[in-house]
Amino acid sequence: MRIVMQPASRAKKVVNKHYLDTIANPVVIDTYAHLLDAQVADQLRTLFPDGSAPMWGVAPGKRDVNVSKIKKMRPGDWVFFTGESKVYFGGTIALTWRSQPMANELWAADGDGSTWEYMYALSGTQGFDIPIQEVRDLLDWNPKRNVMGISVLSEDESDSLQTLLTLDPATAKASPVDLQEEEAAIAGFDGELERKAQRAQRGEQAALKRRLLPGNAGECALCGRELPGAFLIGAHIKKRAFCSDGEKRDLANIAMLACTLGCDALYEHGYVAVAPGGAIQVSPLASTIPEVAAHIQAHLAGRTVAWWNPSREPYYHWHRTRTFKDVPPS
């Protein structure tokens, strides 16, 4: 999975109108099907059975400067919209296609007479509130670098950003897999198969577990169930990889007990979060996975987390704005 950075400043009137017209208000597929190849229209109907999809487009640019970047975009890749010095929206590319007539109908043309004809539909969309400076620091960019044009991140940069945000692929047209290529890559792999944890990290984790679970049993901070210690882990409220040294040493506040019976995974993947005051916040995307929705309804819905306090709120806030699958901005 690669990550695409899509500049789209909503402070610009025309960009905001496009966002409202085709992202905040998904495009009704059958209204524009006559402007599409029949195969593309059928694929869209299959991918979006409710009949509408959030859509965006990219113009070729002067001397087709954007075309080589666009050709790198694949279904299953993530797109992040940036503007006003932050990442504010994202989703999985479900399908890509080219249609000048449809782009003209949706967005007209720019000042140069071109339109945003390289189009894509998004699934699993969600809102973010991540300062672009945090992305710069994570990817070791120049401190003044901005996302000026559409760009496809390298695999290493994509992996780093995916780790920050715990991105889950949404419904998308599967890319074909070359089995021979996959097998050759595995057979030819000569990298390190095992990595030893550093002693300091092991010591920190042991101290954290002892603090959170002094006995043989404990209570999951999220669902409140009393469980044997074997079913509880010391889960970082804010991802450890992005904690400062001081935060890692804040053993009283940086982590909570979470059960391995579902709560840890739901929190880690952003289907639940903890709101200010401790109320469990449920992602609207949870309803798209019946098993996830059922677990949340049975064990988490309506609960208030007793583990929340003002000292831990900054860590919960980090999780809400980086990992929680929030609704897209309207």
Short mmCIF file of C-alpha atoms in Angstrom, two decimals:
data_model
loop_
_atom_site.label_atom_id
_atom_site.label_comp_id
_atom_site.label_asym_id
_atom_site.label_seq_id
_atom_site.Cartn_x
_atom_site.Cartn_y
_atom_site.Cartn_z
CA MET A 1 0.00 0.00 0.00
CA ARG A 2 1.40 3.36 -1.07
CA ILE A 3 0.28 6.74 0.26
CA VAL A 4 -0.65 9.63 -2.01
CA MET A 5 -0.52 13.22 -0.77
CA GLN A 6 -3.26 15.33 -2.39
CA PRO A 7 -3.00 19.10 -1.82
CA ALA A 8 -6.52 20.53 -1.50
CA SER A 9 -6.72 23.74 0.49
CA ARG A 10 -10.33 24.41 1.42
CA ALA A 11 -9.40 28.03 2.07
CA LYS A 12 -9.53 28.35 -1.73
CA LYS A 13 -13.12 28.92 -2.82
CA VAL A 14 -12.99 26.65 -5.86
CA VAL A 15 -11.35 23.76 -3.95
CA ASN A 16 -13.89 24.00 -1.15
CA LYS A 17 -16.74 23.92 -3.68
CA HIS A 18 -15.29 20.81 -5.32
CA TYR A 19 -14.88 19.16 -1.91
CA LEU A 20 -18.47 19.90 -0.92
CA ASP A 21 -19.83 18.82 -4.32
CA THR A 22 -18.09 15.46 -4.68
CA ILE A 23 -16.54 14.45 -1.33
CA ALA A 24 -18.84 15.72 1.40
CA ASN A 25 -21.76 14.90 -0.93
CA PRO A 26 -20.81 11.68 -2.76
CA VAL A 27 -21.48 11.52 -6.48
CA VAL A 28 -24.54 9.53 -7.60
CA ILE A 29 -23.04 7.04 -10.05
CA ASP A 30 -26.03 6.52 -12.33
CA THR A 31 -26.43 10.26 -12.86
CA TYR A 32 -23.08 10.32 -14.69
CA ALA A 33 -22.87 6.73 -15.97
CA HIS A 34 -23.52 7.90 -19.55
CA LEU A 35 -20.21 9.80 -19.40
CA LEU A 36 -18.21 6.72 -18.39
CA ASP A 37 -17.00 3.58 -20.09
CA ALA A 38 -19.53 0.85 -19.34
CA GLN A 39 -16.89 -1.22 -17.55
CA VAL A 40 -15.97 1.66 -15.22
CA ALA A 41 -19.63 2.35 -14.43
CA ASP A 42 -20.20 -1.33 -13.62
CA GLN A 43 -17.12 -1.46 -11.38
CA LEU A 44 -18.30 1.61 -9.50
CA ARG A 45 -21.75 0.10 -8.98
CA THR A 46 -20.15 -3.09 -7.63
CA LEU A 47 -17.78 -1.25 -5.30
CA PHE A 48 -20.46 1.17 -4.07
CA PRO A 49 -23.74 -0.78 -3.90
CA ASP A 50 -25.54 2.17 -2.30
CA GLY A 51 -25.12 3.98 -5.63
CA SER A 52 -22.86 6.89 -4.69
CA ALA A 53 -19.15 7.45 -4.10
CA PRO A 54 -16.81 10.26 -2.96
CA MET A 55 -14.77 11.29 -6.00
CA TRP A 56 -11.81 13.51 -6.77
CA GLY A 57 -9.72 14.28 -9.81
CA VAL A 58 -6.29 15.46 -10.87
CA ALA A 59 -5.53 17.69 -13.84
CA PRO A 60 -2.70 16.62 -16.19
CA GLY A 61 -0.84 19.82 -15.40
CA LYS A 62 1.42 21.84 -17.65
CA ARG A 63 3.30 19.56 -20.05
CA ASP A 64 1.51 16.62 -18.35
CA VAL A 65 3.67 17.03 -15.25
CA ASN A 66 1.20 15.09 -13.10
CA VAL A 67 0.62 12.13 -15.41
CA SER A 68 3.64 10.07 -14.32
CA LYS A 69 2.57 10.48 -10.68
CA ILE A 70 -1.04 9.60 -11.43
CA LYS A 71 0.05 6.37 -13.15
CA LYS A 72 1.63 5.21 -9.88
CA MET A 73 -1.73 5.37 -8.06
CA ARG A 74 -3.42 2.01 -7.54
CA PRO A 75 -6.65 0.74 -5.94
CA GLY A 76 -5.85 -0.01 -2.32
CA ASP A 77 -3.51 2.99 -1.93
CA TRP A 78 -4.37 5.65 0.63
CA VAL A 79 -4.89 9.32 -0.24
CA PHE A 80 -4.44 12.14 2.26
CA PHE A 81 -5.88 15.59 1.59
CA THR A 82 -3.76 18.45 2.94
CA GLY A 83 -4.51 22.12 3.43
CA GLU A 84 -4.04 24.88 5.97
CA SER A 85 -0.87 23.18 7.27
CA LYS A 86 -2.55 19.91 8.22
CA VAL A 87 -3.79 16.56 6.98
CA TYR A 88 -7.57 16.77 7.32
CA PHE A 89 -9.09 13.93 5.30
CA GLY A 90 -8.21 10.55 3.83
CA GLY A 91 -9.48 7.36 2.28
CA THR A 92 -8.64 4.29 0.24
CA ILE A 93 -8.57 4.49 -3.56
CA ALA A 94 -11.31 2.12 -4.70
CA LEU A 95 -10.97 2.74 -8.44
CA THR A 96 -9.12 5.01 -10.86
CA TRP A 97 -10.16 6.02 -14.38
CA ARG A 98 -9.91 8.87 -16.87
CA SER A 99 -12.96 10.79 -18.07
CA GLN A 100 -12.72 14.32 -19.35
CA PRO A 101 -16.50 14.54 -19.97
CA MET A 102 -17.38 13.51 -16.42
CA ALA A 103 -14.76 15.82 -14.89
CA ASN A 104 -16.10 18.72 -16.96
CA GLU A 105 -19.63 17.97 -15.78
CA LEU A 106 -18.61 17.77 -12.12
CA TRP A 107 -15.99 20.52 -11.86
CA ALA A 108 -15.96 22.43 -15.17
CA ALA A 109 -12.48 23.62 -16.24
CA ASP A 110 -9.68 25.58 -14.63
CA GLY A 111 -8.26 28.88 -15.85
CA ASP A 112 -6.11 27.10 -18.42
CA GLY A 113 -9.06 25.28 -19.92
CA SER A 114 -8.05 21.86 -18.58
CA THR A 115 -10.08 19.75 -16.20
CA TRP A 116 -9.43 17.18 -13.45
CA GLU A 117 -9.88 14.23 -15.78
CA TYR A 118 -7.73 11.64 -13.98
CA MET A 119 -10.36 10.59 -11.50
CA TYR A 120 -10.58 8.31 -8.49
CA ALA A 121 -13.27 7.13 -6.08
CA LEU A 122 -12.62 6.75 -2.36
CA SER A 123 -13.91 4.28 0.21
CA GLY A 124 -13.36 4.08 3.97
CA THR A 125 -13.04 7.86 4.21
CA GLN A 126 -12.27 9.49 7.53
CA GLY A 127 -11.28 12.81 9.03
CA PHE A 128 -7.93 13.71 10.56
CA ASP A 129 -6.43 16.71 12.32
CA ILE A 130 -2.68 16.20 11.96
CA PRO A 131 -0.29 19.15 11.70
CA ILE A 132 1.83 18.86 8.55
CA GLN A 133 4.85 19.56 10.74
CA GLU A 134 4.33 16.19 12.39
CA VAL A 135 4.43 14.53 8.97
CA ARG A 136 7.60 16.47 8.10
CA ASP A 137 9.28 15.33 11.32
CA LEU A 138 8.22 11.71 10.85
CA LEU A 139 9.40 11.50 7.24
CA ASP A 140 12.51 13.62 7.82
CA TRP A 141 11.41 16.25 5.32
CA ASN A 142 12.83 19.74 5.07
CA PRO A 143 11.15 21.81 7.83
CA LYS A 144 9.72 24.18 5.21
CA ARG A 145 8.53 21.54 2.74
CA ASN A 146 4.87 21.74 1.78
CA VAL A 147 2.70 19.47 -0.35
CA MET A 148 2.57 21.66 -3.44
CA GLY A 149 1.43 19.09 -6.00
CA ILE A 150 0.07 15.57 -5.94
CA SER A 151 2.79 13.13 -4.92
CA VAL A 152 3.12 9.39 -4.30
CA LEU A 153 5.30 8.62 -1.29
CA SER A 154 8.05 6.05 -1.41
CA GLU A 155 7.41 2.65 0.15
CA ASP A 156 9.48 3.56 3.23
CA GLU A 157 7.66 6.87 3.70
CA SER A 158 4.31 5.15 3.17
CA ASP A 159 5.16 2.50 5.76
CA SER A 160 6.19 5.15 8.30
CA LEU A 161 2.99 7.15 7.83
CA GLN A 162 0.89 3.99 7.95
CA THR A 163 2.50 3.12 11.29
CA LEU A 164 1.58 6.55 12.64
CA LEU A 165 -2.05 6.27 11.58
CA THR A 166 -2.76 2.50 11.69
CA LEU A 167 -4.43 2.61 8.29
CA ASP A 168 -6.73 -0.26 7.42
CA PRO A 169 -7.48 -0.90 3.74
CA ALA A 170 -11.13 -0.34 2.89
CA THR A 171 -13.12 -1.98 0.09
CA ALA A 172 -11.16 -1.56 -3.11
CA LYS A 173 -10.71 -3.31 -6.42
CA ALA A 174 -8.03 -5.89 -5.75
CA SER A 175 -4.79 -5.46 -7.65
CA PRO A 176 -3.65 -8.62 -9.43
CA VAL A 177 -0.96 -10.57 -7.59
CA ASP A 178 1.92 -12.10 -9.52
CA LEU A 179 2.40 -15.35 -7.56
CA GLN A 180 5.71 -16.18 -9.23
CA GLU A 181 7.04 -12.75 -8.37
CA GLU A 182 5.86 -13.13 -4.76
CA GLU A 183 7.47 -16.57 -4.41
CA ALA A 184 10.72 -15.34 -5.94
CA ALA A 185 10.82 -12.41 -3.51
CA ILE A 186 10.36 -14.76 -0.55
CA ALA A 187 12.94 -17.24 -1.81
CA GLY A 188 15.45 -14.47 -2.46
CA PHE A 189 14.94 -12.70 0.88
CA ASP A 190 18.22 -12.59 2.82
CA GLY A 191 17.29 -10.04 5.47
CA GLU A 192 17.15 -10.51 9.21
CA LEU A 193 14.33 -12.87 10.25
CA GLU A 194 14.47 -12.10 13.97
CA ARG A 195 15.20 -8.87 15.79
CA LYS A 196 16.10 -8.84 19.47
CA ALA A 197 14.34 -6.27 21.60
CA GLN A 198 16.66 -3.89 23.37
CA ARG A 199 17.15 -4.54 27.07
CA ALA A 200 15.95 -1.04 27.99
CA GLN A 201 12.68 -1.53 26.14
CA ARG A 202 12.09 -4.91 27.79
CA GLY A 203 12.77 -3.35 31.17
CA GLU A 204 10.34 -0.52 30.48
CA GLN A 205 7.60 -2.93 29.38
CA ALA A 206 8.10 -5.12 32.45
CA ALA A 207 7.89 -2.10 34.77
CA LEU A 208 4.78 -0.92 32.94
CA LYS A 209 3.04 -4.29 33.29
CA ARG A 210 3.92 -4.52 37.00
CA ARG A 211 2.50 -1.07 37.60
CA LEU A 212 -0.72 -1.72 35.72
CA LEU A 213 -1.18 -5.30 36.94
CA PRO A 214 0.29 -5.79 40.41
CA GLY A 215 -1.64 -9.04 40.96
CA ASN A 216 -2.76 -12.04 38.92
CA ALA A 217 -5.90 -10.38 37.54
CA GLY A 218 -7.04 -6.94 36.53
CA GLU A 219 -9.71 -4.87 34.82
CA CYS A 220 -9.70 -3.92 31.15
CA ALA A 221 -9.78 -0.12 31.07
CA LEU A 222 -12.12 -0.14 28.07
CA CYS A 223 -14.74 -2.85 28.64
CA GLY A 224 -14.36 -3.05 32.44
CA ARG A 225 -14.23 -6.86 32.54
CA GLU A 226 -12.19 -8.43 35.35
CA LEU A 227 -9.85 -10.92 33.66
CA PRO A 228 -6.78 -13.06 34.40
CA GLY A 229 -3.51 -11.32 33.62
CA ALA A 230 -2.88 -13.61 30.64
CA PHE A 231 -5.74 -11.85 28.81
CA LEU A 232 -4.58 -8.30 29.59
CA ILE A 233 -1.75 -6.25 28.10
CA GLY A 234 -0.21 -2.90 28.92
CA ALA A 235 -1.48 -0.95 25.91
CA HIS A 236 0.05 2.43 25.15
CA ILE A 237 -2.65 5.10 24.92
CA LYS A 238 -0.39 7.01 22.54
CA LYS A 239 1.68 4.80 20.27
CA ARG A 240 5.03 4.11 21.86
CA ALA A 241 6.93 4.71 18.60
CA PHE A 242 5.80 8.35 18.68
CA CYS A 243 6.33 9.03 22.38
CA SER A 244 9.15 11.23 23.60
CA ASP A 245 11.54 9.78 26.18
CA GLY A 246 9.67 11.69 28.85
CA GLU A 247 6.34 10.25 27.71
CA LYS A 248 7.75 6.71 27.67
CA ARG A 249 8.81 7.19 31.29
CA ASP A 250 5.39 8.55 32.29
CA LEU A 251 4.38 5.08 33.47
CA ALA A 252 1.48 6.42 35.54
CA ASN A 253 -0.30 7.83 32.51
CA ILE A 254 1.02 6.61 29.15
CA ALA A 255 -0.66 3.18 29.15
CA MET A 256 -3.75 1.30 30.26
CA LEU A 257 -4.74 -2.33 30.67
CA ALA A 258 -6.62 -3.57 27.61
CA CYS A 259 -7.94 -7.06 27.04
CA THR A 260 -6.89 -9.31 24.17
CA LEU A 261 -10.52 -10.40 23.74
CA GLY A 262 -11.13 -7.54 21.33
CA CYS A 263 -10.67 -4.22 23.10
CA ASP A 264 -6.95 -3.80 22.43
CA ALA A 265 -7.41 -4.40 18.67
CA LEU A 266 -10.45 -2.13 18.43
CA TYR A 267 -8.56 0.71 20.12
CA GLU A 268 -5.36 0.07 18.13
CA HIS A 269 -7.24 0.17 14.82
CA GLY A 270 -9.28 3.24 15.73
CA TYR A 271 -12.78 1.78 15.95
CA VAL A 272 -13.12 3.16 19.47
CA ALA A 273 -11.52 6.10 21.26
CA VAL A 274 -11.83 7.79 24.64
CA ALA A 275 -13.43 11.23 24.63
CA PRO A 276 -12.62 14.03 27.11
CA GLY A 277 -14.21 12.96 30.36
CA GLY A 278 -13.80 9.26 29.58
CA ALA A 279 -16.84 8.37 27.46
CA ILE A 280 -16.23 5.64 24.87
CA GLN A 281 -16.37 7.13 21.37
CA VAL A 282 -17.44 4.70 18.63
CA SER A 283 -16.31 5.16 15.03
CA PRO A 284 -19.09 5.42 12.44
CA LEU A 285 -17.04 2.97 10.34
CA ALA A 286 -17.58 0.24 12.95
CA SER A 287 -21.06 -0.35 11.54
CA THR A 288 -19.53 -1.51 8.24
CA ILE A 289 -18.13 -4.62 9.95
CA PRO A 290 -20.99 -6.47 11.68
CA GLU A 291 -18.72 -8.49 13.98
CA VAL A 292 -16.95 -5.35 15.17
CA ALA A 293 -20.24 -3.53 15.68
CA ALA A 294 -21.63 -6.48 17.67
CA HIS A 295 -18.61 -6.59 20.00
CA ILE A 296 -18.78 -2.85 20.61
CA GLN A 297 -22.52 -3.00 21.29
CA ALA A 298 -22.09 -5.89 23.72
CA HIS A 299 -19.10 -4.63 25.68
CA LEU A 300 -18.27 -0.96 25.01
CA ALA A 301 -21.25 1.12 23.89
CA GLY A 302 -22.33 3.66 26.48
CA ARG A 303 -19.39 2.98 28.80
CA THR A 304 -17.27 5.61 30.54
CA VAL A 305 -13.61 4.76 31.08
CA ALA A 306 -12.63 5.18 34.71
CA TRP A 307 -8.96 5.20 33.68
CA TRP A 308 -9.37 8.62 32.01
CA ASN A 309 -8.11 11.67 33.89
CA PRO A 310 -6.76 15.10 32.89
CA SER A 311 -3.15 13.88 33.01
CA ARG A 312 -3.92 11.13 30.50
CA GLU A 313 -6.11 13.28 28.25
CA PRO A 314 -3.19 14.50 26.04
CA TYR A 315 -2.43 10.86 25.14
CA TYR A 316 -6.08 10.06 24.46
CA HIS A 317 -6.29 13.24 22.36
CA TRP A 318 -3.32 12.05 20.28
CA HIS A 319 -5.12 8.76 19.60
CA ARG A 320 -8.38 10.53 18.69
CA THR A 321 -6.71 12.75 16.09
CA ARG A 322 -4.27 10.21 14.59
CA THR A 323 -5.83 6.76 14.87
CA PHE A 324 -9.57 7.05 15.54
CA LYS A 325 -11.67 6.59 12.41
CA ASP A 326 -13.52 9.88 12.67
CA VAL A 327 -16.17 11.21 10.30
CA PRO A 328 -14.84 13.19 7.32
CA PRO A 329 -15.06 16.96 7.67
CA SER A 330 -18.21 18.40 6.10
#
